[in-house]
Every structure is written in C-alpha cells, then in structure tokens.
PDB file of C-alpha atoms and ligand atoms in Angstrom:
ATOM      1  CA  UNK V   6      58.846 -46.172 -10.677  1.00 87.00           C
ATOM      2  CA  UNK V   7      56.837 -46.575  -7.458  1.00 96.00           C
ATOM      3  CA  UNK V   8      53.436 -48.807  -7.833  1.00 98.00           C
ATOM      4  CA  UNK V   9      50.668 -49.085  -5.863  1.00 98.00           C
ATOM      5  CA  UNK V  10      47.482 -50.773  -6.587  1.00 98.00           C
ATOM      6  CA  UNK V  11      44.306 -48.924  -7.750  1.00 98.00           C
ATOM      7  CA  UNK V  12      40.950 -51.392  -7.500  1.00 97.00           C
ATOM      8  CA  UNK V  13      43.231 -54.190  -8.193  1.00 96.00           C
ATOM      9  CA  UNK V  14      45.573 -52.985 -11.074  1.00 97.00           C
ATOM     10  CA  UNK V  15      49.064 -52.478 -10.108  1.00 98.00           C
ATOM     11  CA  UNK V  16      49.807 -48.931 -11.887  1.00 98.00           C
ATOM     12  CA  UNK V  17      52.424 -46.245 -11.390  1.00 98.00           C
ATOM     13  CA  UNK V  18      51.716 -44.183  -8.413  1.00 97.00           C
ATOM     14  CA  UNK V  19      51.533 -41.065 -10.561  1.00 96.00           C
ATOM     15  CA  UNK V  20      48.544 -42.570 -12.709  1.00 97.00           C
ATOM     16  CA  UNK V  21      46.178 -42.770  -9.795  1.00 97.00           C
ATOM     17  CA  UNK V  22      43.597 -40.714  -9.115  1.00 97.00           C
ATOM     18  CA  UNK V  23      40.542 -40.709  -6.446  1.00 97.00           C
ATOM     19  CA  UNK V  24      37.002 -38.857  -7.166  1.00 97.00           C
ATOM     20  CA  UNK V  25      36.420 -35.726  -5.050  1.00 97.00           C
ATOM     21  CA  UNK V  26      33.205 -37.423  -4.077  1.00 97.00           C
ATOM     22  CA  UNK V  27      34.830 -40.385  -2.980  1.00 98.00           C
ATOM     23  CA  UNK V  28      33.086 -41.444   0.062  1.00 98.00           C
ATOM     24  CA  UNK V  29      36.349 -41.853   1.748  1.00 98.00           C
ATOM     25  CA  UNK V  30      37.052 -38.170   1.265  1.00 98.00           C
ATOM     26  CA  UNK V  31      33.963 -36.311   2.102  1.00 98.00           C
ATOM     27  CA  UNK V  32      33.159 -38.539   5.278  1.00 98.00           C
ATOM     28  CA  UNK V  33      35.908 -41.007   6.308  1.00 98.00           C
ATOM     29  CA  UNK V  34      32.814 -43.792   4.324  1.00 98.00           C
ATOM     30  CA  UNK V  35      35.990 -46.422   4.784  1.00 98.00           C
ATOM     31  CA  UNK V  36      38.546 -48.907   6.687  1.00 98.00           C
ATOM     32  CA  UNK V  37      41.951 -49.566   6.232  1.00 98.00           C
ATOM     33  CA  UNK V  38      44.898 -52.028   7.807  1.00 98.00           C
ATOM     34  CA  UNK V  39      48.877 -51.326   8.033  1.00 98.00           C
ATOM     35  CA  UNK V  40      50.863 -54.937   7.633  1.00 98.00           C
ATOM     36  CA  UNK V  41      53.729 -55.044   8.305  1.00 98.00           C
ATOM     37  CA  UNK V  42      57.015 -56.034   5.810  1.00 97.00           C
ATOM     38  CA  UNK V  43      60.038 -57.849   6.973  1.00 97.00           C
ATOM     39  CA  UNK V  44      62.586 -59.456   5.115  1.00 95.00           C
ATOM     40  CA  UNK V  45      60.295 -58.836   1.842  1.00 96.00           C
ATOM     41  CA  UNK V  46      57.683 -60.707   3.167  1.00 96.00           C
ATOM     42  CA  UNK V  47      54.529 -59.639   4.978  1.00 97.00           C
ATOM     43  CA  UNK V  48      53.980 -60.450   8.613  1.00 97.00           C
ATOM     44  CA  UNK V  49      50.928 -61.657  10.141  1.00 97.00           C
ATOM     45  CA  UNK V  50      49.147 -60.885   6.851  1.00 97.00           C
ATOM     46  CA  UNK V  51      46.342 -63.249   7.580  1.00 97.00           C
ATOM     47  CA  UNK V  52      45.531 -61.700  10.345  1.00 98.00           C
ATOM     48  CA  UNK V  53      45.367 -58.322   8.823  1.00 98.00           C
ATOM     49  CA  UNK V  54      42.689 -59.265   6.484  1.00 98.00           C
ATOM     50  CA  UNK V  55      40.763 -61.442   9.178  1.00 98.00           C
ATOM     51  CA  UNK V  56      39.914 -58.191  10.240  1.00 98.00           C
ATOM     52  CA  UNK V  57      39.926 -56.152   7.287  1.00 98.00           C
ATOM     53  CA  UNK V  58      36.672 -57.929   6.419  1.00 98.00           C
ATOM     54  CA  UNK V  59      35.244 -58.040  10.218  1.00 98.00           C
ATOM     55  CA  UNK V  60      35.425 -54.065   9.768  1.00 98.00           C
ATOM     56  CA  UNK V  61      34.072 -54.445   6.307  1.00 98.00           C
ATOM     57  CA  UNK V  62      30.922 -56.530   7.587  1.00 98.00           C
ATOM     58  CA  UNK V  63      30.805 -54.032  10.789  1.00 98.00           C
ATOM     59  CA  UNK V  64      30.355 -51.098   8.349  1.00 98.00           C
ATOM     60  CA  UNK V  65      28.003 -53.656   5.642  1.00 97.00           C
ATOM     61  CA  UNK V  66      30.749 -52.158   2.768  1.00 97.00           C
ATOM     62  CA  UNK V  67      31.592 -54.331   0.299  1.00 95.00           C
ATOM     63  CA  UNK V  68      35.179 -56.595  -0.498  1.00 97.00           C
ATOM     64  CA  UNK V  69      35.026 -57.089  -4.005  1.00 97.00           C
ATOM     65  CA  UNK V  70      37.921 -59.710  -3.273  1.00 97.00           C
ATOM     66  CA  UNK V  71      38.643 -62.955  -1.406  1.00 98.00           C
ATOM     67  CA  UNK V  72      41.343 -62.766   1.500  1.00 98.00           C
ATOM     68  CA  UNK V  73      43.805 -65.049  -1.355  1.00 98.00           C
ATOM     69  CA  UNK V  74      43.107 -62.499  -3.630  1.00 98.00           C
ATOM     70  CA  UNK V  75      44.368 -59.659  -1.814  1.00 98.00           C
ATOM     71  CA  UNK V  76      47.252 -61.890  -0.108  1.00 98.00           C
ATOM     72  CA  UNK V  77      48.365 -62.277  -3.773  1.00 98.00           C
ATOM     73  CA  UNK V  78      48.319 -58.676  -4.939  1.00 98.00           C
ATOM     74  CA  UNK V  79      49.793 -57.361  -2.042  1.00 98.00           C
ATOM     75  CA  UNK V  80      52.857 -59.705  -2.647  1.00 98.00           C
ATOM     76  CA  UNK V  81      53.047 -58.973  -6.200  1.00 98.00           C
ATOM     77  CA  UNK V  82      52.938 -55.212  -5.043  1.00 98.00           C
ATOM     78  CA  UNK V  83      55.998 -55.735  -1.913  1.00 98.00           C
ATOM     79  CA  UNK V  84      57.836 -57.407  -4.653  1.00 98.00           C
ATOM     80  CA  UNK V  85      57.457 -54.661  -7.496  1.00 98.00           C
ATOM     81  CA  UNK V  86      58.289 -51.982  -4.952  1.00 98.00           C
ATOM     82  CA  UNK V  87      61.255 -54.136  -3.613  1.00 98.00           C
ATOM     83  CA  UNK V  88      60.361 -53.902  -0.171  1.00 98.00           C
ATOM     84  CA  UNK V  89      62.498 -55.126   2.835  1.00 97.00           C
ATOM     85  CA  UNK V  90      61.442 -53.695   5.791  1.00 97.00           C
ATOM     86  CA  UNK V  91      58.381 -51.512   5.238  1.00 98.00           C
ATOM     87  CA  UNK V  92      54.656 -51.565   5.448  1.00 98.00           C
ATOM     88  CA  UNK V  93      51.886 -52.457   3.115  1.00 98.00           C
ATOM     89  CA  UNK V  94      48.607 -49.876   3.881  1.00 98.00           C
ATOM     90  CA  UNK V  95      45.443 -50.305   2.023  1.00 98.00           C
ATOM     91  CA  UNK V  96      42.017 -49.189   2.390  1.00 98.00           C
ATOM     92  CA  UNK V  97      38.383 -49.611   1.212  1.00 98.00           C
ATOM     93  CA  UNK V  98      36.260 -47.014   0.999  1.00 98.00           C
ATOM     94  CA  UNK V  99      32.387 -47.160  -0.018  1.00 98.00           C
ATOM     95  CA  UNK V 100      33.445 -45.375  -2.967  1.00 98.00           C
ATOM     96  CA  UNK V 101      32.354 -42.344  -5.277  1.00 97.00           C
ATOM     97  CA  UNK V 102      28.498 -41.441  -5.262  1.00 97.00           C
ATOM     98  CA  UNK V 103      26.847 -37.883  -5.021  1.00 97.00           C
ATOM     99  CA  UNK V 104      27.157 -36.557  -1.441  1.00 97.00           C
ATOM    100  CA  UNK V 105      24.429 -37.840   1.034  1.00 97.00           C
ATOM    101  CA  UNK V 106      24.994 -38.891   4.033  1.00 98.00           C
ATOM    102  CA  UNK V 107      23.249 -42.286   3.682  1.00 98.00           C
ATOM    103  CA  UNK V 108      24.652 -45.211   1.649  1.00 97.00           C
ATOM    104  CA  UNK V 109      24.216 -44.885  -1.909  1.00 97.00           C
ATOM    105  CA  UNK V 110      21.840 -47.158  -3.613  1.00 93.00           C
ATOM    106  CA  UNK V 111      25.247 -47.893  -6.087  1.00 90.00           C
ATOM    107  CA  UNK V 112      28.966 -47.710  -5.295  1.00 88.00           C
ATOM    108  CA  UNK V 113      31.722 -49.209  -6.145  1.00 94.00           C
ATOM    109  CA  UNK V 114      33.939 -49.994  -3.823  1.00 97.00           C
ATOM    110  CA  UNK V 115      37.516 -47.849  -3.844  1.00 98.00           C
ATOM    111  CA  UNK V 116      40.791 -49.694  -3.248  1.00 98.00           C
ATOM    112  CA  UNK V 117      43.682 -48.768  -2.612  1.00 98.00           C
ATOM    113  CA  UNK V 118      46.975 -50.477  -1.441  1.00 98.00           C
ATOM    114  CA  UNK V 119      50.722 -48.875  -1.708  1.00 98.00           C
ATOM    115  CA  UNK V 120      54.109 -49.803   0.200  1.00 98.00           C
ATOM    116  CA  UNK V 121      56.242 -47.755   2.563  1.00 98.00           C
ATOM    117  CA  UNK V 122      60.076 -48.316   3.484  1.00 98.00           C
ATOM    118  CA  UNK V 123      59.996 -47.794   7.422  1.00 98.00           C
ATOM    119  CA  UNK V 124      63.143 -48.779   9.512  1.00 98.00           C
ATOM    120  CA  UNK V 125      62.052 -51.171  12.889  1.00 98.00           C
ATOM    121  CA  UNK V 126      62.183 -48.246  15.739  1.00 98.00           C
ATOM    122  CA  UNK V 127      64.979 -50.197  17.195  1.00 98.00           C
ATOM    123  CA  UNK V 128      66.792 -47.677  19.433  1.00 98.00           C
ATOM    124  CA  UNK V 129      63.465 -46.356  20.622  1.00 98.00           C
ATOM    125  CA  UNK V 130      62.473 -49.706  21.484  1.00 98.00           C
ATOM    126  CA  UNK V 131      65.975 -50.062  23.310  1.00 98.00           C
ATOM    127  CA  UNK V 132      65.562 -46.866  25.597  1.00 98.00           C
ATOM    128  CA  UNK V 133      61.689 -46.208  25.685  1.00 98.00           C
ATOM    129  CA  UNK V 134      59.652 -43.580  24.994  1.00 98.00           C
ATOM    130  CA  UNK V 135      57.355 -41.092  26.629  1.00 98.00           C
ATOM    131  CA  UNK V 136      53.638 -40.768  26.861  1.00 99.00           C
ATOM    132  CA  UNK V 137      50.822 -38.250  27.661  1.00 98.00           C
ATOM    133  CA  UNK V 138      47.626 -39.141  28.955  1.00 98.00           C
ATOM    134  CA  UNK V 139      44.298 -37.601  26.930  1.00 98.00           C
ATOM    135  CA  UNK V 140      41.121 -38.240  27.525  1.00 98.00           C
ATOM    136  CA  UNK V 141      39.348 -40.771  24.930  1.00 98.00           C
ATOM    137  CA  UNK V 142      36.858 -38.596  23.746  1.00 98.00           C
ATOM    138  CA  UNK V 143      36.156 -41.288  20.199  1.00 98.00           C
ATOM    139  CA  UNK V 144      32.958 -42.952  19.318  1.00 98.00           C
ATOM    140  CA  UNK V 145      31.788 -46.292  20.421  1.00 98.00           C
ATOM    141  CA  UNK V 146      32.688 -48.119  17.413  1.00 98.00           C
ATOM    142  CA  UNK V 147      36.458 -48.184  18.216  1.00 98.00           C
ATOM    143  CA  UNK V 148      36.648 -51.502  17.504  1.00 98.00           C
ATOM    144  CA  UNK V 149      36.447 -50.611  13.444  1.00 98.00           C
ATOM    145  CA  UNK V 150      39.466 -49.344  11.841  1.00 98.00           C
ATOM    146  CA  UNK V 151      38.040 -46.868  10.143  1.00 98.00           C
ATOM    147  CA  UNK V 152      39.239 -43.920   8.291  1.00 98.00           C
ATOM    148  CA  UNK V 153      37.028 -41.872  11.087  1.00 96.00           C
ATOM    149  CA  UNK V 154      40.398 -40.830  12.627  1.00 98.00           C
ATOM    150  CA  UNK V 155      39.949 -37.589  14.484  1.00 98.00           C
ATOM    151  CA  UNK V 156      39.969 -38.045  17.486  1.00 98.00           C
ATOM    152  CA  UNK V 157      43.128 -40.378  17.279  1.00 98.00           C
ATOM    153  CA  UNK V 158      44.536 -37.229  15.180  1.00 98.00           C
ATOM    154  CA  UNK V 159      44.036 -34.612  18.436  1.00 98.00           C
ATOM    155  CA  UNK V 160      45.238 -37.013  20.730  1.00 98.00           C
ATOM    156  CA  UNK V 161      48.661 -37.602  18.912  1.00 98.00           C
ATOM    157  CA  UNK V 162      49.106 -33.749  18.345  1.00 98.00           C
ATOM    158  CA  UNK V 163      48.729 -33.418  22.085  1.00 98.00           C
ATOM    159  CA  UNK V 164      51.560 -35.968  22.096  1.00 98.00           C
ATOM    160  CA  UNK V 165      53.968 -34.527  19.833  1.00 98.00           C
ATOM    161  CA  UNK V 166      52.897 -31.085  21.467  1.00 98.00           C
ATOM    162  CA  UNK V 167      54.254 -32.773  24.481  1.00 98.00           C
ATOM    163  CA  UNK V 168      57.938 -33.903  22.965  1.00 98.00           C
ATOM    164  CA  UNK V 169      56.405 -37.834  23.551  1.00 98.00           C
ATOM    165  CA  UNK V 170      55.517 -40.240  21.028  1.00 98.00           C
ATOM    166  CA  UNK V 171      52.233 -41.525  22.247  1.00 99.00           C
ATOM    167  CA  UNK V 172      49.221 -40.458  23.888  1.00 99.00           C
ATOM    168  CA  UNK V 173      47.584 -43.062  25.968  1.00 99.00           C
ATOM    169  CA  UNK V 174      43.878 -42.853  25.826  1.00 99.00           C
ATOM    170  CA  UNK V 175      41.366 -42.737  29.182  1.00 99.00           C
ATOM    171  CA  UNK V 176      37.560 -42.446  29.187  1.00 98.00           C
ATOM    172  CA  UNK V 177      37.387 -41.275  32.567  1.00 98.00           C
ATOM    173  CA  UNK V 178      39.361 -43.479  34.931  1.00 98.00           C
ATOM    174  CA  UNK V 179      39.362 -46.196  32.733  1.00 98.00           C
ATOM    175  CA  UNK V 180      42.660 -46.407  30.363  1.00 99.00           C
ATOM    176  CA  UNK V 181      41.523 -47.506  26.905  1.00 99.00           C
ATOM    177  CA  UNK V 182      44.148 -47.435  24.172  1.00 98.00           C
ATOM    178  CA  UNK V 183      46.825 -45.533  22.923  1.00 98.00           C
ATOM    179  CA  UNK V 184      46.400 -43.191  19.087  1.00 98.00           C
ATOM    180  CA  UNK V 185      47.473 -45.639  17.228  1.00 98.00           C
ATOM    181  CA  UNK V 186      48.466 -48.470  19.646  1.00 98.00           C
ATOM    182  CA  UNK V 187      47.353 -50.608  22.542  1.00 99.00           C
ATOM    183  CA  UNK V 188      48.373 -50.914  25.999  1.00 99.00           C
ATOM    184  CA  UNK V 189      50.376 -53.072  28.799  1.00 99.00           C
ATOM    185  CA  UNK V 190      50.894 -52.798  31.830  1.00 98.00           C
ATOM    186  CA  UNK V 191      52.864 -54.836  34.196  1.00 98.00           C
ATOM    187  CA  UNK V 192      52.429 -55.268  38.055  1.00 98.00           C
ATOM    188  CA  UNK V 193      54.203 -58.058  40.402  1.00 97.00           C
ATOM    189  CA  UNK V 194      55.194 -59.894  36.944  1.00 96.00           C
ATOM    190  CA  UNK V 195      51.393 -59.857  35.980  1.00 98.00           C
ATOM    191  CA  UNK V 196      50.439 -58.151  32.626  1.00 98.00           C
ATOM    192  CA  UNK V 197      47.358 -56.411  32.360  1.00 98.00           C
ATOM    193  CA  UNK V 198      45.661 -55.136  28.721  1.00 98.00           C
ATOM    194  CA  UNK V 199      42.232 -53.712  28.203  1.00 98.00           C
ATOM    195  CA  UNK V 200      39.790 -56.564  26.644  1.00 98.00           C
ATOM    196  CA  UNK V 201      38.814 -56.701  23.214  1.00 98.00           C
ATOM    197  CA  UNK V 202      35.516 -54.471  23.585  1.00 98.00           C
ATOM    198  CA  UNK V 203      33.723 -51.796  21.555  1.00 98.00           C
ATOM    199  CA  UNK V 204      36.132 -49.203  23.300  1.00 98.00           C
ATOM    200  CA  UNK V 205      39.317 -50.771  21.373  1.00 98.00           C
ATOM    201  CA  UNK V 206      40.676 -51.837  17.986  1.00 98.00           C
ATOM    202  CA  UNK V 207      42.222 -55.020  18.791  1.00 98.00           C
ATOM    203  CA  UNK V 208      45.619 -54.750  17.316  1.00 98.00           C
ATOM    204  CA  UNK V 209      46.965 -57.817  15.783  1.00 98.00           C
ATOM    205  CA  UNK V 210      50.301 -56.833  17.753  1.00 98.00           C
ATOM    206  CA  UNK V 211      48.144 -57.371  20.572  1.00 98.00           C
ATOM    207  CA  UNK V 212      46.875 -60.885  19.377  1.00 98.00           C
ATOM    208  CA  UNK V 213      50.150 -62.138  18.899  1.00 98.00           C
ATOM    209  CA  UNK V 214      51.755 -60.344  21.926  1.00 98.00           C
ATOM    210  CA  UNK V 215      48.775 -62.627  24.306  1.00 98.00           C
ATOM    211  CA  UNK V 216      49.656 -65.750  22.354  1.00 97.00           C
ATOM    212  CA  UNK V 217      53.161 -65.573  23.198  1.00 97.00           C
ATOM    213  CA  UNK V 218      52.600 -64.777  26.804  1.00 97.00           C
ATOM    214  CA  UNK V 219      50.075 -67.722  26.891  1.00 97.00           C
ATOM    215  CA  UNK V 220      52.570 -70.459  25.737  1.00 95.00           C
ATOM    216  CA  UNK V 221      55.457 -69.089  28.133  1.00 95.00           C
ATOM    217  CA  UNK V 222      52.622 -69.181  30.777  1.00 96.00           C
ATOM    218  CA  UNK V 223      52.925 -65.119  31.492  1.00 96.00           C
ATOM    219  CA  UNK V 224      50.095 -64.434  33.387  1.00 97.00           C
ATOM    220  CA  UNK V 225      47.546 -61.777  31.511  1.00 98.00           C
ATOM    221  CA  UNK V 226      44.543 -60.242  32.705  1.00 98.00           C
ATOM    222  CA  UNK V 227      42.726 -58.825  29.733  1.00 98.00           C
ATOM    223  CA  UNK V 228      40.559 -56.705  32.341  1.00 98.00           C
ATOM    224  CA  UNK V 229      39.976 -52.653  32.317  1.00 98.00           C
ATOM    225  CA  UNK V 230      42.504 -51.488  34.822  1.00 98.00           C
ATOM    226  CA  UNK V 231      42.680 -47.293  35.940  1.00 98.00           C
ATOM    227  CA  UNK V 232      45.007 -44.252  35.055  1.00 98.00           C
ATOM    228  CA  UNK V 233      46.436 -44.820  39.063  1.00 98.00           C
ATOM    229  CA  UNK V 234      46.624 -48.453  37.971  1.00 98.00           C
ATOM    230  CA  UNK V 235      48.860 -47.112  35.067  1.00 98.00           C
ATOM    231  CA  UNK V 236      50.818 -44.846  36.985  1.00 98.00           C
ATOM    232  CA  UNK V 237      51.617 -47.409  39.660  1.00 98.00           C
ATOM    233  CA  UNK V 238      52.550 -50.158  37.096  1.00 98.00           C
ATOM    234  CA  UNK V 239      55.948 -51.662  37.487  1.00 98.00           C
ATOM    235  CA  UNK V 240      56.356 -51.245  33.595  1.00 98.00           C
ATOM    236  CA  UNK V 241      54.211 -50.116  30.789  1.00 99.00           C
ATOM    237  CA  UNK V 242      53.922 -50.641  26.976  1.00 99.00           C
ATOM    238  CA  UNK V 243      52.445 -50.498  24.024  1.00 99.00           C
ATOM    239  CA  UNK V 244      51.971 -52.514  21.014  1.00 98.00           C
ATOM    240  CA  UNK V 245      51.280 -51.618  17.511  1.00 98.00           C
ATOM    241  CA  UNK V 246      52.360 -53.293  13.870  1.00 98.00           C
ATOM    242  CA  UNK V 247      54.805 -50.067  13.292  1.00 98.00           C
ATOM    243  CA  UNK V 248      56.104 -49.741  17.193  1.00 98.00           C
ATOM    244  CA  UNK V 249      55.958 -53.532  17.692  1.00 98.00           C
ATOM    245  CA  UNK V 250      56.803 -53.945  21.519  1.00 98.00           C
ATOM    246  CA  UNK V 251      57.694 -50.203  22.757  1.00 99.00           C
ATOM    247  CA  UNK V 252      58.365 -49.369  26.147  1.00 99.00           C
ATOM    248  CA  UNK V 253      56.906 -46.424  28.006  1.00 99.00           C
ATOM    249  CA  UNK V 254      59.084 -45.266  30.394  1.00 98.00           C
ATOM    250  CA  UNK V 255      57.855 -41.870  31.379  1.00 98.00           C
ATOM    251  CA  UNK V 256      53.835 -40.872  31.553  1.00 98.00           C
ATOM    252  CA  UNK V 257      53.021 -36.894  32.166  1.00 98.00           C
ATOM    253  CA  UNK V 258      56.088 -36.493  33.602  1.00 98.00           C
ATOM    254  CA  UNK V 259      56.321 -38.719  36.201  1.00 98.00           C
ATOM    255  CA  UNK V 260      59.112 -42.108  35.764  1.00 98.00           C
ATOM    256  CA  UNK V 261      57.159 -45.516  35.606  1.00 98.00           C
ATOM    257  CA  UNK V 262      58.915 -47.925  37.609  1.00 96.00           C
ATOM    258  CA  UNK V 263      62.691 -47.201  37.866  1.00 95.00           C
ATOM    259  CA  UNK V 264      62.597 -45.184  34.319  1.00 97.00           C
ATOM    260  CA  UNK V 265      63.926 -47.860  32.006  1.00 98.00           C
ATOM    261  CA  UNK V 266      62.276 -50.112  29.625  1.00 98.00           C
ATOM    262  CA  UNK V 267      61.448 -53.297  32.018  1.00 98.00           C
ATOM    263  CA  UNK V 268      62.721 -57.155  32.226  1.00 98.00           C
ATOM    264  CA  UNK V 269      59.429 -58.507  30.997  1.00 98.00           C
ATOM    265  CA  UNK V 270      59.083 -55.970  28.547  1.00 98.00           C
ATOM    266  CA  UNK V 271      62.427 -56.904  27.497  1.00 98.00           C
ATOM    267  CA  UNK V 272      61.941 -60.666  27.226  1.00 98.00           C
ATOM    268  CA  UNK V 273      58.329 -59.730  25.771  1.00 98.00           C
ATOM    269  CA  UNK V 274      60.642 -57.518  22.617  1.00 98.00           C
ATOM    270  CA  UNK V 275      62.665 -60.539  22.395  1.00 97.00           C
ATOM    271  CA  UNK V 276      59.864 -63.693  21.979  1.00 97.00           C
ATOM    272  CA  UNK V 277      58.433 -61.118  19.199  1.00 98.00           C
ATOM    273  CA  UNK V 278      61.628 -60.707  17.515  1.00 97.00           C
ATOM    274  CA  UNK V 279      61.729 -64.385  17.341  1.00 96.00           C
ATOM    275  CA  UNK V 280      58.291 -64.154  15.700  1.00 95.00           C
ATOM    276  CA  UNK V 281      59.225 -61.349  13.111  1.00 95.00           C
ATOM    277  CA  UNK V 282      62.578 -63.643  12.051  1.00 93.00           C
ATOM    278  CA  UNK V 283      60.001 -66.699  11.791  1.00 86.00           C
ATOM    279  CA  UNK V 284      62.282 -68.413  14.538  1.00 62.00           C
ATOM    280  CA  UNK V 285      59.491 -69.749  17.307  1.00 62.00           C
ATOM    281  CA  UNK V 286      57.475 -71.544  13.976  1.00 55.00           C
ATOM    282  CA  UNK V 287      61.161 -73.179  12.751  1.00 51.00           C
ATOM    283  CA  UNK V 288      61.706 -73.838  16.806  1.00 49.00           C
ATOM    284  CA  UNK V 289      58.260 -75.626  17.235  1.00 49.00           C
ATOM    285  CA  UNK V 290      58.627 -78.097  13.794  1.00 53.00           C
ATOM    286  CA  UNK V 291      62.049 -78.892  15.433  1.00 48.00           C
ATOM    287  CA  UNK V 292      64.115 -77.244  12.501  1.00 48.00           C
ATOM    288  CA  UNK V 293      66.186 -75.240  14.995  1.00 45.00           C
ATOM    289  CA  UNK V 294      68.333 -75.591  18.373  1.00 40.00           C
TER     290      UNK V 294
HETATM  291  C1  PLP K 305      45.848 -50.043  14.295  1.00 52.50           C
HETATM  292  C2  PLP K 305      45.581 -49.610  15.699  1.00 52.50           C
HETATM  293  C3  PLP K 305      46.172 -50.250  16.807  1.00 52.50           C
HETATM  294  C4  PLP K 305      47.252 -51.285  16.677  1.00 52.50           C
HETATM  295  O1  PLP K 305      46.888 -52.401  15.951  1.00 52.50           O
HETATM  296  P1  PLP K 305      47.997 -53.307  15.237  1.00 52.50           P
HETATM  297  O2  PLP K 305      47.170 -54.272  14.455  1.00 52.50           O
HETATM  298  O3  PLP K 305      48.785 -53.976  16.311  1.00 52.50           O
HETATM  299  O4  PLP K 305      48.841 -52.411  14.388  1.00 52.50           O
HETATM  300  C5  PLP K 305      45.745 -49.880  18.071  1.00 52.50           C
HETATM  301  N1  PLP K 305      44.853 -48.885  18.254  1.00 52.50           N
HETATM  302  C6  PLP K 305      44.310 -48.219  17.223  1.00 52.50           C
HETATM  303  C7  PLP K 305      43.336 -47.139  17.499  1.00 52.50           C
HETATM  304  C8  PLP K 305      44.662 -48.557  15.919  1.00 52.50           C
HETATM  305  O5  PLP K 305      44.129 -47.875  14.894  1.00 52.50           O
END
C-alpha cells in the first residue's frame, strides 16, 4: 500500500483527501520542493528545506515543523514506500479558508509529502537533448517555488509541442531559466549561469553544480548573458534535481557547438555523479583512493 504523508501522519494514499477550498487549489496560496532519492536515501535534503522555509518566509505562510522534523518524516516515508531511486515532493499550502483573495485571519497550514520511483535520465544525459527558446513571460517573484506554475506550464507545452524536452526561458534578450531547470553555458572553457536574482529559482542543482566548479577552479561567471550569447556557446546545459546535469545539444533548430553533449559538460556529469554516490565527501575525509 502506497503512503504519503497528510499534515504529518503517514496514511495510505487512498485515505487522503484535500478541501475544495484549499488555498492551494483555488489560487496556487502555496510552495513546494522535489528532493531527490538515491540509493534510499535523500540527496541534498538540507538544502531542500533551507529553501523550503526561505519561500515559506517570502510568502509569510506558516511551517508548522522544524527542518529535523520534516528530515525525519520524509525518511520514515522513503523507507515505507521502499524507495531507491525516486523523488520525495511535498508542498505547503496556506490551507482551507472561505475564498478571498487576501490571507485568512485563520488557516491551517496543508501538508503534503508523497514519493515517486523515477529512473536517473541516463541515456538522455549521454546523448543530449533539445531545447526551444520562449519568452519568460512569469512574475517577478521567480525566485519562490511556488505552486503559481503557469507560465512554466505554457512554456513546457511549447517544448513538447516542439519534440524537445526543455524550453529555455528569455525576458527579452536576456536568457533567464529553463521550465523547470536552470541554465549553463560554456564559452572558451568559461561557464556562464544567470545570478541568483528575483528573475530565477535558484536550483539546488545549481548550488551544488557552482561548488564543484569552485573547488576544481572552473571558472564561472554568474552574470546575465543573451539569447546570441546562448546560441554562440561552445556547449549548453541545464541543471535540475530530476535532469541533474543534461546537455543541450540542439536550440530552435540550430546545433550548439559541434552537436554533442560537451567535454566540460561531461566532466561536469561526472564530479556530480561522484556527489550522488557520496564519493567526493568519502574522497575528502581520506576514506577512498
Ligand atoms: C525547481 C526549479 C529549478 C531547479 O531547481 P533544483 O533545485 O535544481 O531542482 C529551476 N527552475 C525552476 C523554475 C524550478 O521550479
């Protein structure tokens, strides 16, 4: 029997229900984050719920729970699911109150966290993938992940629409971010990635992608670059918890660089490998070769 957890009770998936005038439902009132599970355990969790609550404070809506808290019930949840490789999603909304558009004066927070089996994109990651460009036409307030998805939602259609797997987002001139993931791009060996701004949710793929280039002293410029910037790059990729380091190999059409997923893209896959099989933490206590 599947779980999932319901305001902190692990129940049967089939038990739970949500109110119709869950704030969640009627206007998107909510955040969420999508961890990652290898080998049963969950990656970069921390991290997840370092911003799970910088979103909650952005949006003044309410954790009911301490970051341990949570860290515990989603592990007891991976582990009655029997999880291996997977994901963990959960969201908070502002809960159910008659519908106004202002906060109610009392909510309860609604919770909800269940598992997914999902397979590492592995021969995707191998060959690369293709992307449209669409112009970003969100809010302001990217840098919440909130439920308010819309706007990712049209650009991914236009993707799929397009046979390619991601849209990569531009307001303007300027490329932002892709649907659902961020964006690299490599020139002359030099990696380039929007900066952490209102215009961006700043993945935690991301964070951990810049901390590996930092101690093998890859160069990164996390400065705005252009959609000619983009289509001149020597390689391009993006980054999310699901498509961990995928490269982009084709953008409206046109090959970047020579059409196949690049060398520092490549070395970039394999340094986060390392980090998904805990490797670089057993290298750096000196437990490994
Ligand atoms: C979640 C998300 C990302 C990727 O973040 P990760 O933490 O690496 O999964 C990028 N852009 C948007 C719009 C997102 O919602």
């Amino acid at each position: 029997m599947e779980k999932l957890i319901l305001n902190g009770r692990l129940m049967d998936r089939e038990n739970a229900s949500i109110d119709i005038e869950d704030r969640g439902y009627q206007f998107g009132d909510g955040i969420y984050e999508v961890v990652r599970v290898y080998h049963g355990r969950l990656f970069t969790n921390e991290l997840h719920l370092n911003r799970l609550f910088l979103s909650a404070e952005k949006l003044s809506l309410r954790i009911p729970y301490t970051a341990q808290e949570l860290t515990a019930q989603l592990e007891k949840l991976v582990e009655a699911n029997g999880v291996g490789t997977g994901i963990v999603y959960l969201q908070f909304t502002r809960g159910a109150a008659k519908r106004k558009h202002h906060f109610p004066e009392k909510s309860e927070t609604t919770y909800v966290a269940y598992t997914s089996e999902l397979d590492r994109p592995l021969e995707k990651m191998k060959k690369g993938v293709k992307a449209v460009l669409s112009e970003d036409i969100r809010w302001l307030r990217c840098d919440i992940k909130s439920l308010n998805l819309l706007g990712n939602v049209l650009a991914k259609q236009k993707a799929v629409e397009n046979g390619c797997y991601e849209a990569i987002q531009h307001r303007g001139e300027t490329v932002t971010e892709g649907s659902s993931s961020n964006v690299f791009i490599v020139k002359n060996d030099e990696l380039a990635t929007h900066p952490a701004t209102n215009l961006i949710l700043n993945g935690i793929t991301r964070q951990v992608l810049l901390d590996i280039c930092r101690k093998q002293g890859i160069p990164v410029r996390e400065e705005a670059f252009t959609v000619d910037d983009l289509l001149g790059a020597d390689e391009v990729f993006i980054t999310s918890t699901t498509s961990e380091v995928m490269p982009i190999v084709q953008i409206d059409g046109k090959m970047v660089g020579d059409g196949a997923p690049g060398a520092v893209t490549r070395k970039l896959q394999h340094a986060f490998e390392r980090e998904i099989n805990g490797l670089s933490a057993q290298l750096a206590s000196g437990t490994m070769e």
